XYZ file of C-alpha atoms in Angstrom:
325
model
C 81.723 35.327 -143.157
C 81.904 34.686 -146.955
C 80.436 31.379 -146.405
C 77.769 32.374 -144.286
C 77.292 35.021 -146.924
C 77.653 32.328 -150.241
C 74.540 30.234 -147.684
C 72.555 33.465 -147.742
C 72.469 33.868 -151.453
C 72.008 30.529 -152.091
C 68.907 30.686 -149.911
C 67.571 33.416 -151.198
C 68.122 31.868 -154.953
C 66.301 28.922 -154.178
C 63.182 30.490 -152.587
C 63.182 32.882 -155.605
C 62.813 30.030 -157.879
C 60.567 28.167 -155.800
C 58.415 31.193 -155.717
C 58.462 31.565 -159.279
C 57.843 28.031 -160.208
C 54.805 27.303 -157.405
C 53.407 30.591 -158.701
C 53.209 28.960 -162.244
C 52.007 25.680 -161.335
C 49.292 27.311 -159.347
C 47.632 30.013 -161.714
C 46.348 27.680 -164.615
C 45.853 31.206 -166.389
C 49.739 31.014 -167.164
C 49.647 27.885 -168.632
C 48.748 28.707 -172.170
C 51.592 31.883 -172.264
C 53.803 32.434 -169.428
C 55.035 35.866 -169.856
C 52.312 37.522 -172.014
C 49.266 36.394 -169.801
C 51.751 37.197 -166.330
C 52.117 40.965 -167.850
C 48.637 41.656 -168.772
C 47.125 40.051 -165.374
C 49.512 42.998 -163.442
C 48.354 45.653 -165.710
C 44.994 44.493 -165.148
C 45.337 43.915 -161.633
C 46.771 47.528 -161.111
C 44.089 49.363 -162.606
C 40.901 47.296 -163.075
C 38.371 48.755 -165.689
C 35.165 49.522 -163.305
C 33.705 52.805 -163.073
C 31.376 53.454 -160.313
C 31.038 55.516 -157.684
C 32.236 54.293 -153.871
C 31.191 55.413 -150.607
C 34.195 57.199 -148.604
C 34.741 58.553 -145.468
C 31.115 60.134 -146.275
C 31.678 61.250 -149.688
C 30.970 59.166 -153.140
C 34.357 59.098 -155.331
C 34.863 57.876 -158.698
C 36.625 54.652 -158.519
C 39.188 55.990 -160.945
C 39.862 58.464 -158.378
C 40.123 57.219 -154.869
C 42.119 58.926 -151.844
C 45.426 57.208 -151.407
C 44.675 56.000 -148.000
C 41.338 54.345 -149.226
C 42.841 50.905 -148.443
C 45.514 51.887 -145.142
C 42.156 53.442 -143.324
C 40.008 50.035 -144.297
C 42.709 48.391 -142.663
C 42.661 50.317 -139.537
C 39.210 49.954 -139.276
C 37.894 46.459 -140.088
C 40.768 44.801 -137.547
C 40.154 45.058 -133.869
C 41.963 48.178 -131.951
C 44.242 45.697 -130.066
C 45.656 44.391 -133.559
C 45.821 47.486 -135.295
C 48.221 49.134 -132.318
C 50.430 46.339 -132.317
C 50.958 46.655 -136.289
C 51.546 50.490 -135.814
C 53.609 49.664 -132.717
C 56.170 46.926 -134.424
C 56.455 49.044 -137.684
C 57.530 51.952 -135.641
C 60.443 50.227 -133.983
C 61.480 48.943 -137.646
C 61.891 52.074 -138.503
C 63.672 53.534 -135.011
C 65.929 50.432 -135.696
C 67.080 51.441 -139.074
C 67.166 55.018 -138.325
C 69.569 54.091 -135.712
C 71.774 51.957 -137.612
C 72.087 54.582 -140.174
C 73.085 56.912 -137.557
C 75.932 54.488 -136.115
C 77.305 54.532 -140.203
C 80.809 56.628 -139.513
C 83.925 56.829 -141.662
C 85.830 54.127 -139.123
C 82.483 51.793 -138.392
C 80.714 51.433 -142.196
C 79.083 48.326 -141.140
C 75.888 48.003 -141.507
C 73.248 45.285 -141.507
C 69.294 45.591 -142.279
C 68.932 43.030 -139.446
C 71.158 40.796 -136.793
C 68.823 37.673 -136.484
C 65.975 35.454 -138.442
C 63.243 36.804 -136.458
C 64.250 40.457 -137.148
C 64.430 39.360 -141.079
C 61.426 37.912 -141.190
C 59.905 40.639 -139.154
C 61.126 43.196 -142.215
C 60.667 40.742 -145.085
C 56.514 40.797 -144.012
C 56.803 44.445 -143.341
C 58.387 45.024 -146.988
C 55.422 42.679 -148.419
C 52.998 44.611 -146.429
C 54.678 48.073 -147.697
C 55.095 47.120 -151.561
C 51.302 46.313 -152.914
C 50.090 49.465 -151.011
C 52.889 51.725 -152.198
C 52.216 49.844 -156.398
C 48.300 50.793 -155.283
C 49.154 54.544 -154.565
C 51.742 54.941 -157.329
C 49.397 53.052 -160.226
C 46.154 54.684 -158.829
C 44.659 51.388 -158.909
C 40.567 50.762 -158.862
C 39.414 49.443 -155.170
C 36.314 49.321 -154.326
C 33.961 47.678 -151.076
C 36.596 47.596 -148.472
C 40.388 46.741 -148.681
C 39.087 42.845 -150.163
C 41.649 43.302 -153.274
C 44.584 43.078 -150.717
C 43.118 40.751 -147.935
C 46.420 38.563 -148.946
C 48.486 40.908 -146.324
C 46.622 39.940 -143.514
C 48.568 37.064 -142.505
C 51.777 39.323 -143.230
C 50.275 41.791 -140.242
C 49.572 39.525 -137.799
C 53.010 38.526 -137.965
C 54.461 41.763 -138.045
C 52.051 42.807 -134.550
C 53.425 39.597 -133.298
C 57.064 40.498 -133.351
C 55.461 44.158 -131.306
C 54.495 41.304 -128.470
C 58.100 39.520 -129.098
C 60.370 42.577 -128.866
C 58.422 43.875 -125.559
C 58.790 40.621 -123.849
C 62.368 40.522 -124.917
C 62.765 44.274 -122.985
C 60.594 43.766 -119.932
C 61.708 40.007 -120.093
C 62.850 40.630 -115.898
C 59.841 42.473 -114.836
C 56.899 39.689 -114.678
C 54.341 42.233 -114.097
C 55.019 43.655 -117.346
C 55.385 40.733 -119.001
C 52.010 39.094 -117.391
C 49.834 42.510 -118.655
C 51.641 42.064 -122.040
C 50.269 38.300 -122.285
C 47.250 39.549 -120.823
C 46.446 41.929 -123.523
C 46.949 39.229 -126.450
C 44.498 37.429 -124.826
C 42.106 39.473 -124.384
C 42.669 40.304 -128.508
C 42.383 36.754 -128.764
C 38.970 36.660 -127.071
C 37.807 40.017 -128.061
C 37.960 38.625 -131.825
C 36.315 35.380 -131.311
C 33.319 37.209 -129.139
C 32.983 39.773 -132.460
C 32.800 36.729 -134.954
C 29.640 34.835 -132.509
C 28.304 38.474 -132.459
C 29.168 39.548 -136.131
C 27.439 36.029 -137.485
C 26.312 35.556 -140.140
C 28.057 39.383 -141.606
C 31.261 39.123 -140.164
C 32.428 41.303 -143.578
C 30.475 44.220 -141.163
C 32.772 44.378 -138.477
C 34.084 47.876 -137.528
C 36.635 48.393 -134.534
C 35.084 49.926 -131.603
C 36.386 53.909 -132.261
C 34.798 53.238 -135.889
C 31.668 51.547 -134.977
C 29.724 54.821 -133.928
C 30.217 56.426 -137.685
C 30.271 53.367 -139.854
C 26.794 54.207 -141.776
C 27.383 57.586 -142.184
C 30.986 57.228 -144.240
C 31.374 53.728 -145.245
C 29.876 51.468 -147.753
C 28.802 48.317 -145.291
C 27.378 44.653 -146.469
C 28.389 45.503 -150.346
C 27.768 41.511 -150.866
C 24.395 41.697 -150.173
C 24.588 38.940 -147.403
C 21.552 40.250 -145.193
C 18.984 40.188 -148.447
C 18.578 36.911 -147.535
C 17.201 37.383 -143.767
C 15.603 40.714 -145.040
C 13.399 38.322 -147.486
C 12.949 35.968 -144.783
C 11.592 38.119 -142.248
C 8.960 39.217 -145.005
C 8.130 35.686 -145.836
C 5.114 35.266 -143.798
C 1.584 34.668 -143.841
C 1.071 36.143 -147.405
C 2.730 37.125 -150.808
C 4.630 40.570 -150.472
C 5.614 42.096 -153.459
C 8.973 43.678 -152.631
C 11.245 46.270 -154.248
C 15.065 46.944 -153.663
C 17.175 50.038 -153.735
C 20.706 49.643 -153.395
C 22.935 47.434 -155.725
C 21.315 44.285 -154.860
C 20.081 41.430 -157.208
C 17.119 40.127 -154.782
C 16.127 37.281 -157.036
C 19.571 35.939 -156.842
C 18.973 36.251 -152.948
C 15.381 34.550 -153.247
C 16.809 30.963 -154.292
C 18.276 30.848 -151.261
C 15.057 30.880 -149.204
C 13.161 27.520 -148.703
C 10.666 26.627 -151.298
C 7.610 28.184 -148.976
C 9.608 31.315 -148.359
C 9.920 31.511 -152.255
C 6.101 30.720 -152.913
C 5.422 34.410 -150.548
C 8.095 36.301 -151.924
C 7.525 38.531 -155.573
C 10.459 40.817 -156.720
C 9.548 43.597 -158.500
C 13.153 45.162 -158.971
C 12.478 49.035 -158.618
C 9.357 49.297 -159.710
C 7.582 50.997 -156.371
C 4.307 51.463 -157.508
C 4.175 47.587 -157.970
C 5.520 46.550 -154.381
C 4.437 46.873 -151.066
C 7.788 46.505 -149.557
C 11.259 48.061 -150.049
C 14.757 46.276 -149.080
C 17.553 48.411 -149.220
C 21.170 47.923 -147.757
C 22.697 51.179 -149.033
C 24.724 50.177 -151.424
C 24.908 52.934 -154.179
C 26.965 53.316 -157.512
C 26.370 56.789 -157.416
C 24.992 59.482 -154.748
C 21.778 58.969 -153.694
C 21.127 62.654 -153.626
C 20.904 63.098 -157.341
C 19.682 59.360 -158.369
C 16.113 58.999 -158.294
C 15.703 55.136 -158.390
C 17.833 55.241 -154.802
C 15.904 57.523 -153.127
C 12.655 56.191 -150.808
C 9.386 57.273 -152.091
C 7.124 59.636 -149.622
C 4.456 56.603 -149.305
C 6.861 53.635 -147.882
C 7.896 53.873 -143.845
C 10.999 51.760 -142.264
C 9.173 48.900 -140.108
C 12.448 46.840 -139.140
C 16.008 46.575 -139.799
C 18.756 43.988 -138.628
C 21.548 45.422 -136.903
C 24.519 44.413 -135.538
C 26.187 46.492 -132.554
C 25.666 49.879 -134.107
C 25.946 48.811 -137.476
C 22.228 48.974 -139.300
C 22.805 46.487 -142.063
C 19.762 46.598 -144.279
C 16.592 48.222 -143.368
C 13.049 47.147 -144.378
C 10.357 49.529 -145.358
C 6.604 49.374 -145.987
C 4.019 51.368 -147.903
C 1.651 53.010 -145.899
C -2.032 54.502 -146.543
C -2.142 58.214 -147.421
């Protein structure tokens, strides 16, 4: 036992360092000064200067000041239902497991261990990586903003920990081949489901909302924050003759315009927000602050929506015109 135990901690040592060293190697930023660039990069990290308004479950919050769960609902909502039950499903039985080994702790059995196997530990070590950012996000109040992109780095961490959900069924119902065929079943129809979303998502696959989140996804979340449909907005308009077009939304339209072919370019003329100027308005409703109370976001009387480009439910950026009074 002390040997295996000596092994363990020896293990552990070496991926430590390993960690430590690959982490240095890799970020060219720590180069110049270890320890003084590694400490300011976390205290930047956890609470990154930008203040702006973000779009929330239907309300605009200060970025300072974001709900706790701004990041755990993103999470629950960008990943297919499928995935997001099996995560909720294989943390639940990490915590039934501990609960229960707690429970066993008496005054004549004090044993206790966190897990009995490697795919249990490895099962809680991606559960604890999963658990630590979001509980130094909470704590720290940290500035997110456009979706949970600042901790994308777990996903590979949940997909494992759903996985072991899949494992520890089989393991149960590992006599019963009915069970067992509707549990390999279901994967694969998570398997499929995601690869028919990305042919149907293309090219804004950052759009994708779960099916129970689909319906509601323009009314209380912020939606293609990169701007990725300006470019077929522009295109669509890039016909025949010059249109002058305006945006509203945070979008940078010119930026977007270099992307078109040089004849698309030759029709297009951005005019930024100045709507007496254009005969066109873009906008993907992306706002730093409520629309309600900022003039330059709201539509003016004279312009009427002509087209938008949707996907499922999702209206990614709509397309207005002016019209004759």
């Amino acid at each position: 036992e002390n040997k295996k135990d000596r092994a363990d901690i020896k293990s552990f040592l070496k991926i430590t360092f390993l960690y430590f060293i690959l982490t240095y190697l890799l970020w060219p930023f720590l180069w110049v000064n270890p320890i003084e660039n590694f400490i300011y990069s976390l205290s930047t990290m956890s609470n990154y200067n930008w203040s702006a308004s973000v779009f929330y479950l239907g309300k605009f919050h200060h970025s300072y000041y974001l709900p706790w769960h701004y990041s755990i609902v993103w999470i629950a909502i960008s990943n297919s239902i499928g995935v997001v039950i099996l995560i909720i499903f294989s943390i639940a039985i990490f915590f039934r497991r501990i609960l229960k080994r707690f429970l066993k702790i008496t005054e004549k059995n004090i044993e206790f261990s966190l897990w009995k196997n490697s795919k249990e530990y490895f099962t809680y070590l991606n559960i604890f990586l999963v658990f630590i950012p979001i509980f130094l996000i909470v704590i720290n109040n940290s500035t997110l903003y456009s979706g949970w992109r600042h901790v994308y780095f777990l996903f590979p961490s949940l997909l494992i920990i759903s996985t072991s959900g899949v494992y520890y069924l089989l393991q149960i119902f590992s006599k019963i081949k009915k069970i067992k065929l509707a549990l390999v079943i279901f994967c694969i129809l998570i398997l499929f489901t995601n690869i028919y979303n990305l042919i149907k998502f293309h090219p804004f696959q950052n759009v994708y909302f779960n099916y129970l989140s689909e319906k509601i996804a323009n009314d209380k979340f912020e939606i293609d924050y990169w701007g990725l449909s300006n470019i077929q907005a522009l295109s669509k308009l890039a016909n025949d003759e010059i249109k002058t077009i305006c945006n509203i939304g945070l979008m940078n339209l010119n930026m977007s315009k270099k992307m078109l072919s040089q004849k698309e370019r030759n029709l297009i003329s951005i005019k930024g927000q100045n709507f007496d100027e254009c005969n066109y308005i873009i906008s993907n409703k992306i706002f730093l602050s409520d629309p309600k109370y900022t003039r330059k976001y709201q539509i003016p009387d004279n312009f009427k929506k002509i087209d938008s480009i949707r996907r499922g439910n999702i209206v990614v950026i709509e397309i207005y015109k002016k019209i004759k009074k």
